[in-house]
Amino acid sequence: MSDACCAPSAPTEAVSGEPPKRLHEVREIRLAVVAGTALAVGLILDVAAASRALQVALFAVAILAGGLTFVPEAARNLPRGRLGVGTLMAIAAVGAVILGEWAEAATLCFLFSISEALESYALTRTRRGLRALLDLVPARATVLRDGTETQVDPAGLRVGDRLIVRPGESVATDGIITVGHSALDFSAITGESVPVERGPGEEVFAAAINGGGALEVEVTAPTADNSLARIVRIVEEAQERKGQSQRLAERIARPLVPGVLVVALAIAVIGSLLGDPTTWIGRALVVLVAAAPCAFAISVPVTVVAAIGAATRSGVLIKGGAALEALAGIRAVALDKTGTLTRNRPEVIETVSAGEVEPGELLRLAAALERRSEHPLAQAIIAAAGPGPAADDIQAHAGSGLEGRFDGRRLRLGRPGFVDAEALAQRVAELQTAGATVVLLADGGDTLGAIAVRDELRPEALEAVGALHALGMRTAMLTGDNERTAAALAGEVGIDSVYADLMPTDKVAAVERLQDDAPTAMVGDGINDAPALASADVGVAMGAMGTDVAIEAADVALMGDDLRILPDTLLHARRAGRVMRQNLFLSGGILLTLIPLAAAGVLGLAAVVAIHELAEVVVIANGVRAGRRKAFVQHPALAAVPAPASTPAVKPPAPIELPLLFGGGGIAAEREDDCCGDGDCCTDE
């Protein structure tokens, strides 16, 4: 609500620094408390008919403390011709003091300081948690120098160093594997739902967690310029851009402020030339007080407090008025796949026998080989098979699979190629096309069957996406997973667009592409989503499974894990936005009525102040309505979203040219619009 919309201002704390963690640590909050206390004591003394000098002193303290939250910035912007609500509030306070209305001036400053304080605190909250990214890098890294393994601080790593990454350790910085094979968990960087097999010549990124094989990695980037550091910079830059966005009240106030100043000056000058200067200068000052946007200034904060309070009670954290206003205008939603649309828990979806082996027996044999493995695919197979004995003489083949003895058999379990698919080749290809990871089991040279594992969709995903469509939203999926998996899952829930094989910076580019068409919200749960969450018009973090940095980078956090709360929250924000606009137009209309009446001398100072107070009561009462929140199933737009008659066909994603800030997967997308009358789906680019 400050003049910040008219000129960029530095944040209260540097993004890379430590922002205030408590309410009382925010400077604007402290000043507002001082102003409110001084005003309250002054009003009590006024009622008690105490010393007038003491009352004026207290009101002066309130004016000074409240004014410090907005007057300095208004003064800096004034020579540049940048006027906002803060400018008009400052002038109105000065006018009230000149007329001897110290209490009115103190009230103006106090009310406006509250809105400044609330906005400042909301901004500081969004700047926490960025250091959580860099904390993913291990405290010490093992580097091979002159043939000797040495423990070093990751900050001291140089390009060309040889890292030794043991099983279970995190990679300290970006690099290329030179020796070894292993399955690495890239979920913090790419959002890949299952570990990825990597070997010599392939790239690894900082914070990737090594699986079962030891690796030697040649460093390609120092820690200050690796993938994690770039993510931090992207979040910082996006938050800075977002902090400079204009607020709705400011956009309305921009033409109002100079207009009021011109009218007041004209009244003083022309009236003094034609009549008694004292009368007309006094009348001009009354006009300034009449134009003081008390109700205008409080109209948005009271609505924000009511709407955010209601959302919080429903398990949704909305970080301030700017986030609420932006959420009300969202017309497109981009959703991360892993952990947002899916459960982030791979499960066995199908077992295919190559002969007479029963599916249960196939799972039992495979689980025997996997009992001592921590691999997510292994855990999915073990969970499907249930308790049982483990195989003996286990031998791991890095990047391929396992061998071992069980029930007198020599079993092999692994990816196609390590185990021959034989007659199951067509079915394996079909499962892979459907987005599943397939492992094959063999007894000696005979293939026994195949097991397909997939990270399944959340049970409410179809209903949630349907509700978004019912609200007129376009939907898109953004994921680091492969194109086939992404396209298959998007088709199941009716997602309009698919962007696959994305690195975190690629997600930013994809969000920006969506923003070219409509205001866009990004929904994600992982660290890899943080840049996109910060770059979107509104970032929404899935709180229950989300990381701290994702929640901090986002504007909205869904504290539960039910995706259906998303369309409910969007609907709630739209309603709050309508209440905001009603309050702004109501308070603006009052100003436009009071100003000519005060200029004509119809209303004196006492009447103007009384009308202002009444307007504040009306605006507050209307703003409280934003706190009413209907449950998801009660709203007709969201009540019963029918499932599609059949799963829509998903075409292979076509490539889209988007800038890549560092090496990684390409980007693919398919945008499907409403189907044409002949049943074929129309596409556009």
CSV table of N, CA and C in Angstrom, one decimal, residues 557-656:
chain,number,residue,atom,x,y,z
A,557,ALA,N,0.8,-21.7,0.7
A,557,ALA,CA,1.2,-23.1,1.0
A,557,ALA,C,-0.1,-23.9,1.4
A,558,LEU,N,-0.3,-25.0,0.8
A,558,LEU,CA,-1.4,-25.9,1.2
A,558,LEU,C,-0.8,-26.8,2.2
A,559,MET,N,-1.3,-26.6,3.5
A,559,MET,CA,-0.7,-27.4,4.6
A,559,MET,C,-1.1,-28.8,4.6
A,560,GLY,N,-2.2,-29.1,4.0
A,560,GLY,CA,-2.6,-30.5,3.8
A,560,GLY,C,-2.1,-31.1,2.5
A,561,ASP,N,-2.5,-32.4,2.3
A,561,ASP,CA,-2.0,-33.0,1.1
A,561,ASP,C,-3.2,-33.4,0.1
A,562,ASP,N,-4.3,-32.7,0.3
A,562,ASP,CA,-5.5,-32.9,-0.5
A,562,ASP,C,-5.4,-31.9,-1.6
A,563,LEU,N,-5.2,-32.3,-2.9
A,563,LEU,CA,-5.1,-31.3,-4.0
A,563,LEU,C,-6.4,-30.6,-4.2
A,564,ARG,N,-7.5,-31.1,-3.8
A,564,ARG,CA,-8.8,-30.5,-4.1
A,564,ARG,C,-8.9,-29.1,-3.3
A,565,ILE,N,-8.1,-28.9,-2.3
A,565,ILE,CA,-8.1,-27.6,-1.7
A,565,ILE,C,-7.7,-26.5,-2.6
A,566,LEU,N,-6.9,-26.8,-3.7
A,566,LEU,CA,-6.4,-25.8,-4.6
A,566,LEU,C,-7.5,-25.0,-5.3
A,567,PRO,N,-8.5,-25.7,-6.0
A,567,PRO,CA,-9.6,-24.9,-6.6
A,567,PRO,C,-10.4,-24.2,-5.6
A,568,ASP,N,-10.6,-24.8,-4.4
A,568,ASP,CA,-11.3,-24.1,-3.3
A,568,ASP,C,-10.7,-22.8,-2.9
A,569,THR,N,-9.3,-22.9,-2.8
A,569,THR,CA,-8.6,-21.7,-2.5
A,569,THR,C,-8.7,-20.6,-3.5
A,570,LEU,N,-8.6,-21.0,-4.8
A,570,LEU,CA,-8.7,-20.1,-5.9
A,570,LEU,C,-10.1,-19.4,-5.9
A,571,LEU,N,-11.1,-20.2,-5.6
A,571,LEU,CA,-12.5,-19.6,-5.5
A,571,LEU,C,-12.6,-18.6,-4.3
A,572,HIS,N,-12.0,-19.0,-3.2
A,572,HIS,CA,-12.0,-18.1,-2.0
A,572,HIS,C,-11.3,-16.8,-2.3
A,573,ALA,N,-10.2,-16.9,-3.0
A,573,ALA,CA,-9.4,-15.7,-3.4
A,573,ALA,C,-10.2,-14.8,-4.3
A,574,ARG,N,-10.9,-15.4,-5.3
A,574,ARG,CA,-11.8,-14.6,-6.2
A,574,ARG,C,-12.8,-13.8,-5.4
A,575,ARG,N,-13.4,-14.5,-4.5
A,575,ARG,CA,-14.5,-13.8,-3.7
A,575,ARG,C,-13.9,-12.7,-2.8
A,576,ALA,N,-12.7,-12.9,-2.3
A,576,ALA,CA,-12.0,-11.9,-1.5
A,576,ALA,C,-11.6,-10.7,-2.4
A,577,GLY,N,-11.2,-11.0,-3.6
A,577,GLY,CA,-10.9,-10.0,-4.6
A,577,GLY,C,-12.1,-9.1,-4.9
A,578,ARG,N,-13.3,-9.7,-5.0
A,578,ARG,CA,-14.5,-8.9,-5.3
A,578,ARG,C,-14.8,-8.0,-4.1
A,579,VAL,N,-14.6,-8.5,-2.9
A,579,VAL,CA,-14.9,-7.7,-1.7
A,579,VAL,C,-13.9,-6.5,-1.7
A,580,MET,N,-12.6,-6.8,-2.0
A,580,MET,CA,-11.6,-5.7,-2.1
A,580,MET,C,-12.0,-4.6,-3.0
A,581,ARG,N,-12.5,-5.0,-4.2
A,581,ARG,CA,-12.9,-4.0,-5.2
A,581,ARG,C,-14.1,-3.2,-4.7
A,582,GLN,N,-15.0,-3.9,-4.1
A,582,GLN,CA,-16.2,-3.2,-3.5
A,582,GLN,C,-15.8,-2.2,-2.5
A,583,ASN,N,-14.9,-2.5,-1.6
A,583,ASN,CA,-14.4,-1.6,-0.6
A,583,ASN,C,-13.7,-0.4,-1.2
A,584,LEU,N,-12.8,-0.7,-2.2
A,584,LEU,CA,-12.1,0.3,-2.9
A,584,LEU,C,-13.0,1.3,-3.6
A,585,PHE,N,-14.0,0.8,-4.3
A,585,PHE,CA,-14.9,1.6,-5.1
A,585,PHE,C,-15.8,2.4,-4.1
A,586,LEU,N,-16.2,1.8,-3.0
A,586,LEU,CA,-17.0,2.4,-2.0
A,586,LEU,C,-16.3,3.6,-1.3
A,587,SER,N,-15.0,3.3,-0.9
A,587,SER,CA,-14.2,4.4,-0.2
A,587,SER,C,-13.8,5.4,-1.3
A,588,GLY,N,-13.6,5.0,-2.5
A,588,GLY,CA,-13.3,6.0,-3.5
A,588,GLY,C,-14.5,6.9,-3.8
A,589,GLY,N,-15.6,6.3,-3.9
A,589,GLY,CA,-16.9,7.1,-4.1
A,589,GLY,C,-17.1,8.1,-3.0
A,590,ILE,N,-16.8,7.7,-1.7
A,590,ILE,CA,-17.0,8.6,-0.6
A,590,ILE,C,-16.1,9.8,-0.8
A,591,LEU,N,-14.8,9.5,-1.2
A,591,LEU,CA,-13.9,10.6,-1.4
A,591,LEU,C,-14.4,11.6,-2.4
A,592,LEU,N,-14.8,11.0,-3.5
A,592,LEU,CA,-15.3,11.9,-4.6
A,592,LEU,C,-16.5,12.7,-4.3
A,593,THR,N,-17.3,12.2,-3.3
A,593,THR,CA,-18.5,13.0,-2.8
A,593,THR,C,-18.1,14.0,-1.8
A,594,LEU,N,-17.2,13.7,-0.9
A,594,LEU,CA,-16.8,14.6,0.2
A,594,LEU,C,-16.0,15.8,-0.4
A,595,ILE,N,-15.2,15.6,-1.3
A,595,ILE,CA,-14.3,16.6,-1.8
A,595,ILE,C,-15.1,17.8,-2.3
A,596,PRO,N,-16.0,17.6,-3.3
A,596,PRO,CA,-16.8,18.8,-3.7
A,596,PRO,C,-17.6,19.5,-2.7
A,597,LEU,N,-18.2,18.7,-1.7
A,597,LEU,CA,-19.0,19.2,-0.7
A,597,LEU,C,-18.1,20.1,0.3
A,598,ALA,N,-16.9,19.6,0.6
A,598,ALA,CA,-16.0,20.4,1.4
A,598,ALA,C,-15.5,21.6,0.7
A,599,ALA,N,-15.3,21.5,-0.6
A,599,ALA,CA,-14.8,22.7,-1.4
A,599,ALA,C,-15.9,23.8,-1.4
A,600,ALA,N,-17.2,23.3,-1.5
A,600,ALA,CA,-18.3,24.3,-1.5
A,600,ALA,C,-18.6,24.8,-0.2
A,601,GLY,N,-18.0,24.3,0.9
A,601,GLY,CA,-18.3,24.8,2.2
A,601,GLY,C,-19.5,24.2,2.8
A,602,VAL,N,-20.1,23.2,2.2
A,602,VAL,CA,-21.3,22.5,2.7
A,602,VAL,C,-21.0,21.7,4.0
A,603,LEU,N,-19.8,21.1,3.9
A,603,LEU,CA,-19.4,20.3,5.1
A,603,LEU,C,-18.2,20.9,5.7
A,604,GLY,N,-18.2,21.0,7.1
A,604,GLY,CA,-17.1,21.5,7.8
A,604,GLY,C,-16.2,20.4,8.2
A,605,LEU,N,-15.1,20.7,9.0
A,605,LEU,CA,-14.2,19.7,9.4
A,605,LEU,C,-14.8,18.6,10.2
A,606,ALA,N,-15.7,19.0,11.2
A,606,ALA,CA,-16.3,18.0,12.1
A,606,ALA,C,-17.1,17.0,11.3
A,607,ALA,N,-17.9,17.5,10.3
A,607,ALA,CA,-18.7,16.6,9.5
A,607,ALA,C,-17.9,15.7,8.6
A,608,VAL,N,-16.8,16.2,8.1
A,608,VAL,CA,-15.9,15.4,7.2
A,608,VAL,C,-15.3,14.3,8.1
A,609,VAL,N,-14.8,14.6,9.3
A,609,VAL,CA,-14.2,13.6,10.1
A,609,VAL,C,-15.3,12.5,10.5
A,610,ALA,N,-16.5,12.9,10.8
A,610,ALA,CA,-17.6,12.0,11.2
A,610,ALA,C,-17.9,11.0,10.0
A,611,ILE,N,-18.0,11.6,8.8
A,611,ILE,CA,-18.3,10.7,7.6
A,611,ILE,C,-17.1,9.7,7.4
A,612,HIS,N,-15.9,10.2,7.6
A,612,HIS,CA,-14.8,9.3,7.4
A,612,HIS,C,-14.9,8.1,8.4
A,613,GLU,N,-15.2,8.4,9.6
A,613,GLU,CA,-15.3,7.3,10.6
A,613,GLU,C,-16.4,6.4,10.3
A,614,LEU,N,-17.6,6.9,9.8
A,614,LEU,CA,-18.7,6.0,9.4
A,614,LEU,C,-18.3,5.2,8.2
A,615,ALA,N,-17.5,5.8,7.2
A,615,ALA,CA,-17.1,5.0,6.1
A,615,ALA,C,-16.2,3.9,6.5
A,616,GLU,N,-15.3,4.1,7.5
A,616,GLU,CA,-14.4,3.1,7.9
A,616,GLU,C,-15.2,1.9,8.5
A,617,VAL,N,-16.2,2.2,9.3
A,617,VAL,CA,-17.1,1.1,9.9
A,617,VAL,C,-17.7,0.3,8.7
A,618,VAL,N,-18.2,1.0,7.7
A,618,VAL,CA,-18.9,0.3,6.6
A,618,VAL,C,-17.9,-0.6,5.9
A,619,VAL,N,-16.7,0.0,5.6
A,619,VAL,CA,-15.7,-0.8,4.9
A,619,VAL,C,-15.2,-2.0,5.7
A,620,ILE,N,-15.0,-1.8,7.0
A,620,ILE,CA,-14.6,-2.9,7.8
A,620,ILE,C,-15.6,-4.0,7.8
A,621,ALA,N,-16.9,-3.6,8.0
A,621,ALA,CA,-18.0,-4.6,8.0
A,621,ALA,C,-18.0,-5.4,6.7
A,622,ASN,N,-17.9,-4.7,5.6
A,622,ASN,CA,-17.9,-5.4,4.3
A,622,ASN,C,-16.7,-6.3,4.2
A,623,GLY,N,-15.5,-5.8,4.6
A,623,GLY,CA,-14.3,-6.6,4.5
A,623,GLY,C,-14.4,-7.9,5.3
A,624,VAL,N,-15.1,-7.9,6.4
A,624,VAL,CA,-15.2,-9.1,7.2
A,624,VAL,C,-15.9,-10.2,6.5
A,625,ARG,N,-16.7,-9.8,5.5
A,625,ARG,CA,-17.4,-10.9,4.7
A,625,ARG,C,-16.4,-11.8,4.0
A,626,ALA,N,-15.2,-11.3,3.7
A,626,ALA,CA,-14.2,-12.1,3.0
A,626,ALA,C,-13.8,-13.3,3.8
A,627,GLY,N,-14.1,-13.2,5.1
A,627,GLY,CA,-13.7,-14.3,6.0
A,627,GLY,C,-14.7,-15.5,5.9
A,628,ARG,N,-15.8,-15.4,5.2
A,628,ARG,CA,-16.7,-16.5,5.1
A,628,ARG,C,-16.2,-17.4,4.0
A,629,ARG,N,-16.1,-18.7,4.3
A,629,ARG,CA,-15.4,-19.6,3.4
A,629,ARG,C,-16.3,-20.9,3.3
A,630,LYS,N,-16.7,-21.2,2.1
A,630,LYS,CA,-17.5,-22.4,1.9
A,630,LYS,C,-16.6,-23.6,1.7
A,631,ALA,N,-17.1,-24.8,2.1
A,631,ALA,CA,-16.3,-26.0,1.9
A,631,ALA,C,-16.3,-26.4,0.4
A,632,PHE,N,-15.3,-27.2,0.1
A,632,PHE,CA,-15.1,-27.5,-1.3
A,632,PHE,C,-16.4,-28.1,-2.0
A,633,VAL,N,-17.0,-29.0,-1.4
A,633,VAL,CA,-18.1,-29.7,-2.0
A,633,VAL,C,-19.4,-28.8,-2.0
A,634,GLN,N,-19.4,-27.7,-1.3
A,634,GLN,CA,-20.7,-26.9,-1.2
A,634,GLN,C,-20.8,-26.0,-2.3
A,635,HIS,N,-19.8,-25.6,-3.0
A,635,HIS,CA,-19.9,-24.6,-4.1
A,635,HIS,C,-20.4,-25.3,-5.4
A,636,PRO,N,-21.4,-24.7,-6.1
A,636,PRO,CA,-21.9,-25.4,-7.3
A,636,PRO,C,-20.9,-25.6,-8.4
A,637,ALA,N,-19.9,-24.7,-8.5
A,637,ALA,CA,-18.9,-24.8,-9.5
A,637,ALA,C,-17.9,-26.0,-9.3
A,638,LEU,N,-17.9,-26.4,-8.0
A,638,LEU,CA,-16.9,-27.4,-7.7
A,638,LEU,C,-17.6,-28.7,-7.2
A,639,ALA,N,-18.9,-28.7,-7.1
A,639,ALA,CA,-19.6,-29.8,-6.3
A,639,ALA,C,-19.4,-31.2,-6.9
A,640,ALA,N,-19.7,-31.3,-8.2
A,640,ALA,CA,-19.7,-32.7,-8.8
A,640,ALA,C,-19.1,-32.6,-10.2
A,641,VAL,N,-17.8,-32.7,-10.2
A,641,VAL,CA,-17.1,-32.6,-11.5
A,641,VAL,C,-17.0,-34.0,-12.1
A,642,PRO,N,-17.7,-34.3,-13.2
A,642,PRO,CA,-17.8,-35.6,-13.7
A,642,PRO,C,-16.5,-36.1,-14.3
A,643,ALA,N,-16.2,-37.3,-14.1
A,643,ALA,CA,-15.0,-37.9,-14.8
A,643,ALA,C,-15.2,-38.0,-16.3
A,644,PRO,N,-14.1,-37.9,-17.1
A,644,PRO,CA,-14.3,-38.1,-18.5
A,644,PRO,C,-14.7,-39.5,-18.9
A,645,ALA,N,-15.5,-39.6,-19.9
A,645,ALA,CA,-16.0,-40.9,-20.4
A,645,ALA,C,-14.9,-41.8,-20.7
A,646,SER,N,-13.8,-41.3,-21.2
A,646,SER,CA,-12.7,-42.2,-21.5
A,646,SER,C,-11.4,-41.3,-21.3
A,647,THR,N,-10.3,-42.0,-21.1
A,647,THR,CA,-9.0,-41.3,-20.9
A,647,THR,C,-8.6,-40.7,-22.3
A,648,PRO,N,-8.4,-39.4,-22.3
A,648,PRO,CA,-8.1,-38.7,-23.6
A,648,PRO,C,-6.7,-39.2,-24.1
A,649,ALA,N,-6.7,-39.4,-25.4
A,649,ALA,CA,-5.4,-39.8,-26.0
A,649,ALA,C,-4.4,-38.7,-25.9
A,650,VAL,N,-3.2,-39.0,-25.5
A,650,VAL,CA,-2.1,-38.1,-25.4
A,650,VAL,C,-1.1,-38.3,-26.5
A,651,LYS,N,-0.9,-37.3,-27.3
A,651,LYS,CA,0.0,-37.4,-28.4
A,651,LYS,C,1.4,-37.2,-27.9
A,652,PRO,N,2.4,-37.7,-28.6
A,652,PRO,CA,3.8,-37.5,-28.2
A,652,PRO,C,4.1,-36.0,-28.2
A,653,PRO,N,4.6,-35.5,-27.1
A,653,PRO,CA,4.9,-34.1,-26.9
A,653,PRO,C,5.8,-33.5,-28.0
A,654,ALA,N,5.4,-32.4,-28.6
A,654,ALA,CA,6.2,-31.7,-29.6
A,654,ALA,C,7.2,-30.8,-28.9
A,655,PRO,N,8.5,-30.7,-29.4
A,655,PRO,CA,9.5,-29.9,-28.8
A,655,PRO,C,9.1,-28.4,-28.8
A,656,ILE,N,9.5,-27.7,-27.8
A,656,ILE,CA,9.3,-26.3,-27.7
A,656,ILE,C,10.7,-25.7,-27.4
